[in-house]
PDB file of N, CA and C in Angstrom:
ATOM      1  N   MET A   1       0.067 -18.758   0.935  1.00 86.00           N
ATOM      2  CA  MET A   1      -0.120 -17.323   1.419  1.00 86.00           C
ATOM      3  C   MET A   1       0.713 -16.872   2.559  1.00 86.00           C
ATOM      4  N   ALA A   2       1.146 -15.945   2.370  1.00 96.00           N
ATOM      5  CA  ALA A   2       2.131 -15.304   3.284  1.00 96.00           C
ATOM      6  C   ALA A   2       1.634 -13.673   3.499  1.00 96.00           C
ATOM      7  N   PHE A   3       2.139 -13.394   4.502  1.00 96.00           N
ATOM      8  CA  PHE A   3       2.036 -11.902   4.633  1.00 96.00           C
ATOM      9  C   PHE A   3       3.218 -11.180   4.499  1.00 96.00           C
ATOM     10  N   VAL A   4       3.705 -10.189   3.337  1.00 96.00           N
ATOM     11  CA  VAL A   4       5.082  -9.576   3.074  1.00 96.00           C
ATOM     12  C   VAL A   4       4.882  -8.238   3.001  1.00 96.00           C
ATOM     13  N   VAL A   5       5.908  -7.620   3.761  1.00 94.00           N
ATOM     14  CA  VAL A   5       6.059  -6.559   3.847  1.00 94.00           C
ATOM     15  C   VAL A   5       7.523  -6.158   2.662  1.00 94.00           C
ATOM     16  N   ALA A   6       7.757  -5.636   1.752  1.00 96.00           N
ATOM     17  CA  ALA A   6       8.906  -5.223   1.279  1.00 96.00           C
ATOM     18  C   ALA A   6       8.881  -3.883   0.536  1.00 96.00           C
ATOM     19  N   ASN A   7      10.332  -3.829   0.998  1.00 97.00           N
ATOM     20  CA  ASN A   7      11.000  -2.167   0.534  1.00 97.00           C
ATOM     21  C   ASN A   7      10.635  -1.791  -0.829  1.00 97.00           C
ATOM     22  N   ARG A   8      10.369  -0.494  -0.920  1.00 98.00           N
ATOM     23  CA  ARG A   8      10.843   0.039  -2.244  1.00 98.00           C
ATOM     24  C   ARG A   8       9.992  -0.880  -3.899  1.00 98.00           C
ATOM     25  N   VAL A   9       8.729  -1.291  -3.298  1.00 98.00           N
ATOM     26  CA  VAL A   9       7.505  -1.676  -3.938  1.00 98.00           C
ATOM     27  C   VAL A   9       6.733  -0.300  -4.465  1.00 98.00           C
ATOM     28  N   LYS A  10       6.448  -0.024  -5.847  1.00 98.00           N
ATOM     29  CA  LYS A  10       5.560   0.913  -6.364  1.00 98.00           C
ATOM     30  C   LYS A  10       5.328   0.837  -8.069  1.00 98.00           C
ATOM     31  N   GLU A  11       4.065   0.686  -7.788  1.00 98.00           N
ATOM     32  CA  GLU A  11       3.521   0.486  -9.375  1.00 98.00           C
ATOM     33  C   GLU A  11       2.466   1.534  -9.508  1.00 98.00           C
ATOM     34  N   THR A  12       1.888   1.844 -10.792  1.00 98.00           N
ATOM     35  CA  THR A  12       1.128   2.675 -11.526  1.00 98.00           C
ATOM     36  C   THR A  12      -0.267   1.854 -11.525  1.00 98.00           C
ATOM     37  N   SER A  13      -1.341   2.409 -11.660  1.00 98.00           N
ATOM     38  CA  SER A  13      -2.648   1.506 -12.286  1.00 98.00           C
ATOM     39  C   SER A  13      -3.679   2.873 -12.724  1.00 98.00           C
ATOM     40  N   VAL A  14      -4.381   2.377 -13.658  1.00 98.00           N
ATOM     41  CA  VAL A  14      -5.541   3.317 -14.321  1.00 98.00           C
ATOM     42  C   VAL A  14      -7.033   3.095 -13.916  1.00 98.00           C
ATOM     43  N   THR A  15      -6.674   1.841 -13.066  1.00 98.00           N
ATOM     44  CA  THR A  15      -8.471   1.323 -12.812  1.00 98.00           C
ATOM     45  C   THR A  15      -8.833   2.149 -12.261  1.00 98.00           C
ATOM     46  N   ALA A  16     -10.287   2.145 -12.333  1.00 98.00           N
ATOM     47  CA  ALA A  16     -11.230   2.870 -11.879  1.00 98.00           C
ATOM     48  C   ALA A  16     -12.323   2.125 -10.964  1.00 98.00           C
ATOM     49  N   GLY A  17     -12.882   2.699 -10.259  1.00 98.00           N
ATOM     50  CA  GLY A  17     -13.848   1.989  -9.258  1.00 98.00           C
ATOM     51  C   GLY A  17     -13.424   1.953  -7.670  1.00 98.00           C
ATOM     52  N   THR A  18     -13.972   0.607  -7.308  1.00 98.00           N
ATOM     53  CA  THR A  18     -14.004   0.254  -5.797  1.00 98.00           C
ATOM     54  C   THR A  18     -13.122  -0.948  -5.798  1.00 98.00           C
ATOM     55  N   GLY A  19     -12.933  -1.875  -7.091  1.00 98.00           N
ATOM     56  CA  GLY A  19     -12.496  -3.273  -7.213  1.00 98.00           C
ATOM     57  C   GLY A  19     -11.046  -3.304  -7.075  1.00 98.00           C
ATOM     58  N   THR A  20     -10.758  -4.584  -7.686  1.00 98.00           N
ATOM     59  CA  THR A  20      -9.339  -4.969  -7.723  1.00 98.00           C
ATOM     60  C   THR A  20      -8.734  -3.759  -8.306  1.00 98.00           C
ATOM     61  N   LEU A  21      -7.583  -3.954  -8.459  1.00 98.00           N
ATOM     62  CA  LEU A  21      -6.761  -2.951  -9.391  1.00 98.00           C
ATOM     63  C   LEU A  21      -5.623  -3.456 -10.229  1.00 98.00           C
ATOM     64  N   THR A  22      -5.727  -3.524 -11.763  1.00 98.00           N
ATOM     65  CA  THR A  22      -4.816  -3.799 -12.542  1.00 98.00           C
ATOM     66  C   THR A  22      -3.651  -2.880 -12.649  1.00 98.00           C
ATOM     67  N   LEU A  23      -2.293  -3.612 -12.160  1.00 98.00           N
ATOM     68  CA  LEU A  23      -1.228  -2.872 -11.930  1.00 98.00           C
ATOM     69  C   LEU A  23      -0.281  -2.650 -13.290  1.00 98.00           C
ATOM     70  N   ALA A  24      -0.026  -1.669 -13.572  1.00 98.00           N
ATOM     71  CA  ALA A  24       0.895  -1.341 -14.918  1.00 98.00           C
ATOM     72  C   ALA A  24       2.234  -1.456 -14.905  1.00 98.00           C
ATOM     73  N   GLY A  25       3.123  -2.099 -14.223  1.00 96.00           N
ATOM     74  CA  GLY A  25       4.336  -2.115 -13.832  1.00 96.00           C
ATOM     75  C   GLY A  25       5.207  -0.969 -12.845  1.00 96.00           C
ATOM     76  N   ALA A  26       6.054  -1.330 -12.638  1.00 98.00           N
ATOM     77  CA  ALA A  26       6.780  -0.924 -11.519  1.00 98.00           C
ATOM     78  C   ALA A  26       7.551   0.700 -11.909  1.00 98.00           C
ATOM     79  N   VAL A  27       6.999   1.587 -11.293  1.00 98.00           N
ATOM     80  CA  VAL A  27       7.906   2.989 -11.230  1.00 98.00           C
ATOM     81  C   VAL A  27       9.357   2.774 -11.391  1.00 98.00           C
ATOM     82  N   THR A  28       9.966   3.859 -12.312  1.00 98.00           N
ATOM     83  CA  THR A  28      11.323   3.705 -12.457  1.00 98.00           C
ATOM     84  C   THR A  28      12.087   3.773 -11.210  1.00 98.00           C
ATOM     85  N   GLY A  29      13.039   2.878 -10.618  1.00 98.00           N
ATOM     86  CA  GLY A  29      13.723   2.955  -9.387  1.00 98.00           C
ATOM     87  C   GLY A  29      13.293   1.954  -8.247  1.00 98.00           C
ATOM     88  N   TYR A  30      12.284   1.335  -9.148  1.00 98.00           N
ATOM     89  CA  TYR A  30      11.239   0.855  -7.614  1.00 98.00           C
ATOM     90  C   TYR A  30      11.341  -0.654  -8.211  1.00 98.00           C
ATOM     91  N   GLN A  31      10.970  -1.818  -7.231  1.00 98.00           N
ATOM     92  CA  GLN A  31      10.343  -2.973  -7.738  1.00 98.00           C
ATOM     93  C   GLN A  31       8.862  -3.313  -7.941  1.00 98.00           C
ATOM     94  N   SER A  32       8.376  -4.093  -8.540  1.00 98.00           N
ATOM     95  CA  SER A  32       7.027  -4.568  -8.889  1.00 98.00           C
ATOM     96  C   SER A  32       6.473  -5.306  -7.539  1.00 98.00           C
ATOM     97  N   PHE A  33       4.941  -5.420  -7.552  1.00 98.00           N
ATOM     98  CA  PHE A  33       4.460  -6.104  -6.682  1.00 98.00           C
ATOM     99  C   PHE A  33       4.852  -7.581  -6.669  1.00 98.00           C
ATOM    100  N   GLY A  34       4.831  -7.724  -8.020  1.00 98.00           N
ATOM    101  CA  GLY A  34       5.332  -9.616  -8.346  1.00 98.00           C
ATOM    102  C   GLY A  34       6.869  -9.736  -7.936  1.00 98.00           C
ATOM    103  N   SER A  35       7.473  -8.667  -7.695  1.00 98.00           N
ATOM    104  CA  SER A  35       9.247  -8.881  -7.524  1.00 98.00           C
ATOM    105  C   SER A  35       9.327  -8.813  -5.786  1.00 98.00           C
ATOM    106  N   GLY A  36       8.413  -7.867  -5.278  1.00 98.00           N
ATOM    107  CA  GLY A  36       8.679  -7.583  -3.984  1.00 98.00           C
ATOM    108  C   GLY A  36       7.522  -8.267  -2.921  1.00 98.00           C
ATOM    109  N   VAL A  37       6.433  -8.787  -3.434  1.00 98.00           N
ATOM    110  CA  VAL A  37       5.326  -9.038  -2.502  1.00 98.00           C
ATOM    111  C   VAL A  37       5.432 -10.835  -3.166  1.00 98.00           C
ATOM    112  N   GLY A  38       5.432 -10.954  -4.451  1.00 98.00           N
ATOM    113  CA  GLY A  38       4.920 -12.303  -4.925  1.00 98.00           C
ATOM    114  C   GLY A  38       3.354 -12.740  -4.830  1.00 98.00           C
ATOM    115  N   ASN A  39       3.222 -13.595  -5.791  1.00 98.00           N
ATOM    116  CA  ASN A  39       1.668 -14.178  -6.288  1.00 98.00           C
ATOM    117  C   ASN A  39       1.260 -14.713  -4.771  1.00 98.00           C
ATOM    118  N   ASN A  40       0.005 -14.284  -4.947  1.00 98.00           N
ATOM    119  CA  ASN A  40      -1.073 -14.902  -3.628  1.00 98.00           C
ATOM    120  C   ASN A  40      -0.486 -14.598  -2.486  1.00 98.00           C
ATOM    121  N   ASN A  41       0.193 -13.558  -2.090  1.00 98.00           N
ATOM    122  CA  ASN A  41       0.707 -12.962  -0.898  1.00 98.00           C
ATOM    123  C   ASN A  41      -0.228 -11.465  -0.816  1.00 98.00           C
ATOM    124  N   THR A  42      -0.246 -11.426   0.964  1.00 98.00           N
ATOM    125  CA  THR A  42      -1.133 -10.231   1.464  1.00 98.00           C
ATOM    126  C   THR A  42      -0.174  -9.541   1.977  1.00 98.00           C
ATOM    127  N   THR A  43      -0.573  -8.103   1.837  1.00 97.00           N
ATOM    128  CA  THR A  43       0.517  -6.898   2.049  1.00 97.00           C
ATOM    129  C   THR A  43      -0.199  -5.858   2.504  1.00 97.00           C
ATOM    130  N   TYR A  44       0.309  -4.738   3.073  1.00 97.00           N
ATOM    131  CA  TYR A  44      -0.166  -3.446   3.584  1.00 97.00           C
ATOM    132  C   TYR A  44      -0.051  -2.489   2.123  1.00 97.00           C
ATOM    133  N   TYR A  45      -0.717  -1.874   1.672  1.00 98.00           N
ATOM    134  CA  TYR A  45      -0.958  -0.849   0.128  1.00 98.00           C
ATOM    135  C   TYR A  45      -1.358   0.264   0.670  1.00 98.00           C
ATOM    136  N   THR A  46      -0.999   1.186  -0.041  1.00 98.00           N
ATOM    137  CA  THR A  46      -1.201   2.490  -0.063  1.00 98.00           C
ATOM    138  C   THR A  46      -1.658   3.236  -1.660  1.00 98.00           C
ATOM    139  N   ILE A  47      -3.109   3.410  -2.004  1.00 98.00           N
ATOM    140  CA  ILE A  47      -3.125   4.006  -3.045  1.00 98.00           C
ATOM    141  C   ILE A  47      -3.162   5.389  -3.180  1.00 98.00           C
ATOM    142  N   GLU A  48      -2.752   6.253  -4.134  1.00 98.00           N
ATOM    143  CA  GLU A  48      -2.348   7.876  -3.954  1.00 98.00           C
ATOM    144  C   GLU A  48      -2.816   7.975  -5.353  1.00 98.00           C
ATOM    145  N   ASP A  49      -4.012   8.982  -5.560  1.00 98.00           N
ATOM    146  CA  ASP A  49      -4.696   9.678  -7.082  1.00 98.00           C
ATOM    147  C   ASP A  49      -3.899  11.131  -6.676  1.00 98.00           C
ATOM    148  N   PRO A  50      -3.082  11.537  -6.913  1.00 97.00           N
ATOM    149  CA  PRO A  50      -2.465  12.852  -6.608  1.00 97.00           C
ATOM    150  C   PRO A  50      -3.319  13.894  -7.598  1.00 97.00           C
ATOM    151  N   ILE A  51      -4.149  13.310  -8.747  1.00 97.00           N
ATOM    152  CA  ILE A  51      -4.814  14.272  -9.654  1.00 97.00           C
ATOM    153  C   ILE A  51      -6.351  14.600  -8.681  1.00 97.00           C
ATOM    154  N   ALA A  52      -7.024  13.685  -8.231  1.00 97.00           N
ATOM    155  CA  ALA A  52      -8.081  13.672  -7.403  1.00 97.00           C
ATOM    156  C   ALA A  52      -7.795  14.048  -6.226  1.00 97.00           C
ATOM    157  N   GLY A  53      -6.618  13.623  -5.572  1.00 98.00           N
ATOM    158  CA  GLY A  53      -6.263  14.136  -4.288  1.00 98.00           C
ATOM    159  C   GLY A  53      -7.102  13.061  -3.090  1.00 98.00           C
ATOM    160  N   THR A  54      -7.413  11.918  -3.793  1.00 98.00           N
ATOM    161  CA  THR A  54      -7.668  10.767  -3.103  1.00 98.00           C
ATOM    162  C   THR A  54      -6.743   9.587  -2.912  1.00 98.00           C
ATOM    163  N   TRP A  55      -7.121   8.825  -1.477  1.00 98.00           N
ATOM    164  CA  TRP A  55      -6.240   7.949  -1.191  1.00 98.00           C
ATOM    165  C   TRP A  55      -6.573   6.841  -0.563  1.00 98.00           C
ATOM    166  N   GLU A  56      -6.095   5.823  -0.129  1.00 98.00           N
ATOM    167  CA  GLU A  56      -6.542   4.888   0.675  1.00 98.00           C
ATOM    168  C   GLU A  56      -5.232   3.872   1.097  1.00 98.00           C
ATOM    169  N   VAL A  57      -5.452   3.370   2.339  1.00 97.00           N
ATOM    170  CA  VAL A  57      -4.436   2.577   2.937  1.00 97.00           C
ATOM    171  C   VAL A  57      -5.184   1.390   3.279  1.00 97.00           C
ATOM    172  N   GLY A  58      -4.616   0.366   3.418  1.00 97.00           N
ATOM    173  CA  GLY A  58      -5.280  -1.081   3.375  1.00 97.00           C
ATOM    174  C   GLY A  58      -4.474  -1.937   3.328  1.00 97.00           C
ATOM    175  N   VAL A  59      -5.061  -3.433   3.682  1.00 97.00           N
ATOM    176  CA  VAL A  59      -4.308  -4.464   3.411  1.00 97.00           C
ATOM    177  C   VAL A  59      -5.131  -5.175   2.029  1.00 97.00           C
ATOM    178  N   GLY A  60      -4.033  -5.668   1.193  1.00 98.00           N
ATOM    179  CA  GLY A  60      -4.309  -6.074  -0.096  1.00 98.00           C
ATOM    180  C   GLY A  60      -3.791  -7.733  -0.410  1.00 98.00           C
ATOM    181  N   THR A  61      -4.510  -8.587  -1.468  1.00 98.00           N
ATOM    182  CA  THR A  61      -3.772  -9.694  -2.174  1.00 98.00           C
ATOM    183  C   THR A  61      -3.342  -9.586  -3.212  1.00 98.00           C
ATOM    184  N   TYR A  62      -1.744  -9.700  -3.508  1.00 98.00           N
ATOM    185  CA  TYR A  62      -1.481  -9.596  -4.780  1.00 98.00           C
ATOM    186  C   TYR A  62      -1.464 -10.882  -5.645  1.00 98.00           C
ATOM    187  N   ASN A  63      -1.974 -10.698  -6.703  1.00 98.00           N
ATOM    188  CA  ASN A  63      -1.697 -12.199  -7.702  1.00 98.00           C
ATOM    189  C   ASN A  63      -1.759 -11.586  -9.436  1.00 98.00           C
ATOM    190  N   ALA A  64      -0.795 -11.960 -10.143  1.00 96.00           N
ATOM    191  CA  ALA A  64      -0.607 -11.956 -11.191  1.00 96.00           C
ATOM    192  C   ALA A  64      -1.042 -10.379 -12.013  1.00 96.00           C
ATOM    193  N   ASN A  65      -0.286  -9.331 -11.487  1.00 97.00           N
ATOM    194  CA  ASN A  65      -0.668  -7.921 -11.876  1.00 97.00           C
ATOM    195  C   ASN A  65      -1.499  -7.276 -11.130  1.00 97.00           C
ATOM    196  N   THR A  66      -2.512  -8.013 -10.018  1.00 98.00           N
ATOM    197  CA  THR A  66      -3.586  -7.616  -9.780  1.00 98.00           C
ATOM    198  C   THR A  66      -3.980  -7.050  -8.227  1.00 98.00           C
ATOM    199  N   LEU A  67      -3.898  -6.555  -7.528  1.00 98.00           N
ATOM    200  CA  LEU A  67      -4.261  -6.242  -6.227  1.00 98.00           C
ATOM    201  C   LEU A  67      -5.848  -6.039  -5.907  1.00 98.00           C
ATOM    202  N   THR A  68      -5.695  -7.064  -4.928  1.00 98.00           N
ATOM    203  CA  THR A  68      -7.184  -7.013  -4.530  1.00 98.00           C
ATOM    204  C   THR A  68      -7.429  -6.482  -3.337  1.00 98.00           C
ATOM    205  N   ARG A  69      -8.384  -5.534  -2.940  1.00 98.00           N
ATOM    206  CA  ARG A  69      -8.221  -4.587  -1.751  1.00 98.00           C
ATOM    207  C   ARG A  69      -9.036  -5.034  -0.779  1.00 98.00           C
ATOM    208  N   ASP A  70      -8.526  -5.852   0.237  1.00 98.00           N
ATOM    209  CA  ASP A  70      -9.068  -6.869   1.313  1.00 98.00           C
ATOM    210  C   ASP A  70      -9.759  -6.217   2.447  1.00 98.00           C
ATOM    211  N   THR A  71      -9.066  -5.180   3.036  1.00 96.00           N
ATOM    212  CA  THR A  71      -9.545  -4.430   4.271  1.00 96.00           C
ATOM    213  C   THR A  71      -9.027  -3.167   4.059  1.00 96.00           C
ATOM    214  N   VAL A  72      -9.804  -2.266   4.148  1.00 97.00           N
ATOM    215  CA  VAL A  72      -9.322  -0.687   4.298  1.00 97.00           C
ATOM    216  C   VAL A  72      -9.337  -0.367   6.069  1.00 97.00           C
ATOM    217  N   LEU A  73      -8.021   0.276   5.799  1.00 95.00           N
ATOM    218  CA  LEU A  73      -7.534   0.710   7.320  1.00 95.00           C
ATOM    219  C   LEU A  73      -7.972   2.318   7.599  1.00 95.00           C
ATOM    220  N   ALA A  74      -7.575   2.948   6.172  1.00 96.00           N
ATOM    221  CA  ALA A  74      -8.067   4.401   6.387  1.00 96.00           C
ATOM    222  C   ALA A  74      -7.806   4.772   4.759  1.00 96.00           C
ATOM    223  N   SER A  75      -8.845   5.906   4.466  1.00 98.00           N
ATOM    224  CA  SER A  75      -8.988   6.587   3.353  1.00 98.00           C
ATOM    225  C   SER A  75      -9.468   7.984   3.432  1.00 98.00           C
ATOM    226  N   SER A  76      -9.263   8.657   2.407  1.00 98.00           N
ATOM    227  CA  SER A  76      -9.868   9.851   2.182  1.00 98.00           C
ATOM    228  C   SER A  76     -11.499   9.593   2.016  1.00 98.00           C
ATOM    229  N   ASN A  77     -11.868   8.641   2.070  1.00 98.00           N
ATOM    230  CA  ASN A  77     -13.499   8.547   1.904  1.00 98.00           C
ATOM    231  C   ASN A  77     -13.964   7.785   3.501  1.00 98.00           C
ATOM    232  N   ALA A  78     -13.268   8.736   4.295  1.00 97.00           N
ATOM    233  CA  ALA A  78     -13.674   8.336   5.797  1.00 97.00           C
ATOM    234  C   ALA A  78     -13.960   6.865   6.260  1.00 97.00           C
ATOM    235  N   GLY A  79     -12.417   6.212   5.455  1.00 96.00           N
ATOM    236  CA  GLY A  79     -12.404   4.731   6.215  1.00 96.00           C
ATOM    237  C   GLY A  79     -12.731   3.749   5.100  1.00 96.00           C
ATOM    238  N   SER A  80     -13.692   4.068   3.946  1.00 98.00           N
ATOM    239  CA  SER A  80     -14.300   3.472   3.264  1.00 98.00           C
ATOM    240  C   SER A  80     -13.560   3.202   1.912  1.00 98.00           C
ATOM    241  N   LEU A  81     -14.048   1.925   1.286  1.00 98.00           N
ATOM    242  CA  LEU A  81     -13.284   1.820  -0.138  1.00 98.00           C
ATOM    243  C   LEU A  81     -13.450   3.269  -0.859  1.00 98.00           C
ATOM    244  N   VAL A  82     -12.362   3.903  -1.819  1.00 98.00           N
ATOM    245  CA  VAL A  82     -12.155   4.956  -2.023  1.00 98.00           C
ATOM    246  C   VAL A  82     -12.984   4.443  -3.765  1.00 98.00           C
ATOM    247  N   SER A  83     -13.759   5.186  -4.279  1.00 98.00           N
ATOM    248  CA  SER A  83     -13.886   4.902  -5.752  1.00 98.00           C
ATOM    249  C   SER A  83     -13.101   5.877  -6.683  1.00 98.00           C
ATOM    250  N   PHE A  84     -12.165   5.484  -6.976  1.00 98.00           N
ATOM    251  CA  PHE A  84     -11.237   6.115  -7.838  1.00 98.00           C
ATOM    252  C   PHE A  84     -11.542   6.406  -9.500  1.00 98.00           C
ATOM    253  N   ALA A  85     -11.012   7.258  -9.537  1.00 98.00           N
ATOM    254  CA  ALA A  85     -11.044   8.075 -11.118  1.00 98.00           C
ATOM    255  C   ALA A  85     -10.031   7.160 -11.957  1.00 98.00           C
ATOM    256  N   ALA A  86     -10.241   7.196 -13.124  1.00 98.00           N
ATOM    257  CA  ALA A  86      -9.294   6.530 -14.088  1.00 98.00           C
ATOM    258  C   ALA A  86      -8.016   7.163 -14.333  1.00 98.00           C
ATOM    259  N   ASN A  87      -7.873   8.232 -13.502  1.00 96.00           N
ATOM    260  CA  ASN A  87      -6.215   8.818 -13.469  1.00 96.00           C
ATOM    261  C   ASN A  87      -5.456   8.203 -13.009  1.00 96.00           C
ATOM    262  N   THR A  88      -4.315   8.065 -13.431  1.00 98.00           N
ATOM    263  CA  THR A  88      -2.825   7.357 -13.213  1.00 98.00           C
ATOM    264  C   THR A  88      -2.660   7.492 -11.561  1.00 98.00           C
ATOM    265  N   LYS A  89      -2.704   6.359 -11.017  1.00 98.00           N
ATOM    266  CA  LYS A  89      -2.567   6.436  -9.542  1.00 98.00           C
ATOM    267  C   LYS A  89      -1.616   5.516  -8.943  1.00 98.00           C
ATOM    268  N   PHE A  90      -0.757   6.077  -8.037  1.00 98.00           N
ATOM    269  CA  PHE A  90       0.445   5.361  -7.383  1.00 98.00           C
ATOM    270  C   PHE A  90       0.093   4.378  -6.599  1.00 98.00           C
ATOM    271  N   VAL A  91       0.655   3.078  -6.585  1.00 98.00           N
ATOM    272  CA  VAL A  91       0.118   1.691  -5.727  1.00 98.00           C
ATOM    273  C   VAL A  91       1.227   1.458  -4.975  1.00 98.00           C
ATOM    274  N   PHE A  92       1.566   1.269  -3.461  1.00 98.00           N
ATOM    275  CA  PHE A  92       2.644   1.080  -3.219  1.00 98.00           C
ATOM    276  C   PHE A  92       2.711   0.296  -1.869  1.00 98.00           C
ATOM    277  N   VAL A  93       3.800  -0.302  -1.441  1.00 98.00           N
ATOM    278  CA  VAL A  93       3.492  -1.130  -0.210  1.00 98.00           C
ATOM    279  C   VAL A  93       4.088  -0.135   0.753  1.00 98.00           C
ATOM    280  N   ASP A  94       3.201   0.120   1.801  1.00 94.00           N
ATOM    281  CA  ASP A  94       3.358   0.802   2.819  1.00 94.00           C
ATOM    282  C   ASP A  94       3.266   0.335   4.371  1.00 94.00           C
ATOM    283  N   PHE A  95       3.690   0.833   5.279  1.00 91.00           N
ATOM    284  CA  PHE A  95       3.702   0.269   6.712  1.00 91.00           C
ATOM    285  C   PHE A  95       2.779   0.996   7.501  1.00 91.00           C
ATOM    286  N   PRO A  96       1.432   1.022   7.643  1.00 89.00           N
ATOM    287  CA  PRO A  96       0.627   1.972   8.021  1.00 89.00           C
ATOM    288  C   PRO A  96       0.566   2.091   9.808  1.00 89.00           C
ATOM    289  N   SER A  97       0.473   3.543  10.471  1.00 82.00           N
ATOM    290  CA  SER A  97       0.990   3.909  11.865  1.00 82.00           C
ATOM    291  C   SER A  97      -0.111   3.192  12.416  1.00 82.00           C
ATOM    292  N   ASN A  98      -0.756   2.990  12.199  1.00 77.00           N
ATOM    293  CA  ASN A  98      -2.357   2.122  12.999  1.00 77.00           C
ATOM    294  C   ASN A  98      -1.575   0.347  13.496  1.00 77.00           C
ATOM    295  N   ALA A  99      -1.008   0.281  12.437  1.00 78.00           N
ATOM    296  CA  ALA A  99      -0.068  -1.302  12.378  1.00 78.00           C
ATOM    297  C   ALA A  99       1.566  -1.101  13.070  1.00 78.00           C
ATOM    298  N   ALA A 100       1.732  -0.103  13.356  1.00 73.00           N
ATOM    299  CA  ALA A 100       3.188  -0.391  14.296  1.00 73.00           C
ATOM    300  C   ALA A 100       2.698  -0.001  15.621  1.00 73.00           C
ATOM    301  N   PHE A 101       3.831  -1.024  16.318  1.00 67.00           N
ATOM    302  CA  PHE A 101       3.863  -0.530  17.829  1.00 67.00           C
ATOM    303  C   PHE A 101       4.864   0.312  18.153  1.00 67.00           C
ATOM    304  N   PHE A 102       4.356   1.530  19.134  1.00 61.00           N
ATOM    305  CA  PHE A 102       5.210   2.627  19.408  1.00 61.00           C
ATOM    306  C   PHE A 102       5.758   2.362  20.716  1.00 61.00           C
ATOM    307  N   ASN A 103       6.570   2.450  21.430  1.00 57.00           N
ATOM    308  CA  ASN A 103       7.202   2.168  22.698  1.00 57.00           C
ATOM    309  C   ASN A 103       8.032   3.784  23.163  1.00 57.00           C
ATOM    310  N   SER A 104       7.359   4.756  23.741  1.00 56.00           N
ATOM    311  CA  SER A 104       8.251   5.797  24.134  1.00 56.00           C
ATOM    312  C   SER A 104       9.616   5.834  24.764  1.00 56.00           C
ATOM    313  N   GLN A 105       9.612   4.711  25.635  1.00 55.00           N
ATOM    314  CA  GLN A 105      11.117   4.148  26.141  1.00 55.00           C
ATOM    315  C   GLN A 105      11.996   3.995  25.049  1.00 55.00           C
ATOM    316  N   ALA A 106      11.341   3.069  24.446  1.00 54.00           N
ATOM    317  CA  ALA A 106      12.307   2.247  23.621  1.00 54.00           C
ATOM    318  C   ALA A 106      12.838   3.541  22.336  1.00 54.00           C
ATOM    319  N   TYR A 107      11.990   4.339  22.456  1.00 54.00           N
ATOM    320  CA  TYR A 107      12.444   5.369  21.120  1.00 54.00           C
ATOM    321  C   TYR A 107      13.308   6.229  21.679  1.00 54.00           C
ATOM    322  N   ALA A 108      13.095   6.572  23.226  1.00 56.00           N
ATOM    323  CA  ALA A 108      13.923   7.500  24.266  1.00 56.00           C
ATOM    324  C   ALA A 108      15.585   6.761  23.721  1.00 56.00           C
ATOM    325  N   TRP A 109      15.398   5.519  24.477  1.00 51.00           N
ATOM    326  CA  TRP A 109      16.584   4.913  24.224  1.00 51.00           C
ATOM    327  C   TRP A 109      17.337   4.804  22.760  1.00 51.00           C
ATOM    328  N   PHE A 110      16.373   4.507  22.030  1.00 54.00           N
ATOM    329  CA  PHE A 110      17.562   4.240  20.338  1.00 54.00           C
ATOM    330  C   PHE A 110      17.833   5.768  20.102  1.00 54.00           C
ATOM    331  N   ASN A 111      17.250   6.930  20.486  1.00 55.00           N
ATOM    332  CA  ASN A 111      17.559   8.057  19.982  1.00 55.00           C
ATOM    333  C   ASN A 111      18.381   8.823  20.935  1.00 55.00           C
ATOM    334  N   SER A 112      19.219   8.229  22.134  1.00 55.00           N
ATOM    335  CA  SER A 112      19.806   9.000  23.002  1.00 55.00           C
ATOM    336  C   SER A 112      21.266   8.843  22.736  1.00 55.00           C
TER     337      SER A 112
END
């Protein structure tokens, strides 16, 4: 098991509740979790339900078209697991801001 962050990984899901999501395949123009993250690997994820306006950012494990929500880092439910409706949701690899190291001097140098 490795920790993997990959570009342009985005799928949909209609799974309801707070448990493991079943993923329904890559959105056009993106790669699947299977291609980008790989089985039994952990990644940062974001789940967004544009209909209900709910969202969740966390660390999860991908395996065989499922994403297990291991740790919630932030959410529309005060930082707890979101009980998602059965709407179509977008599930994608993200790099959350609280995981990033920001150095203002390096930023100033890079942007000069």
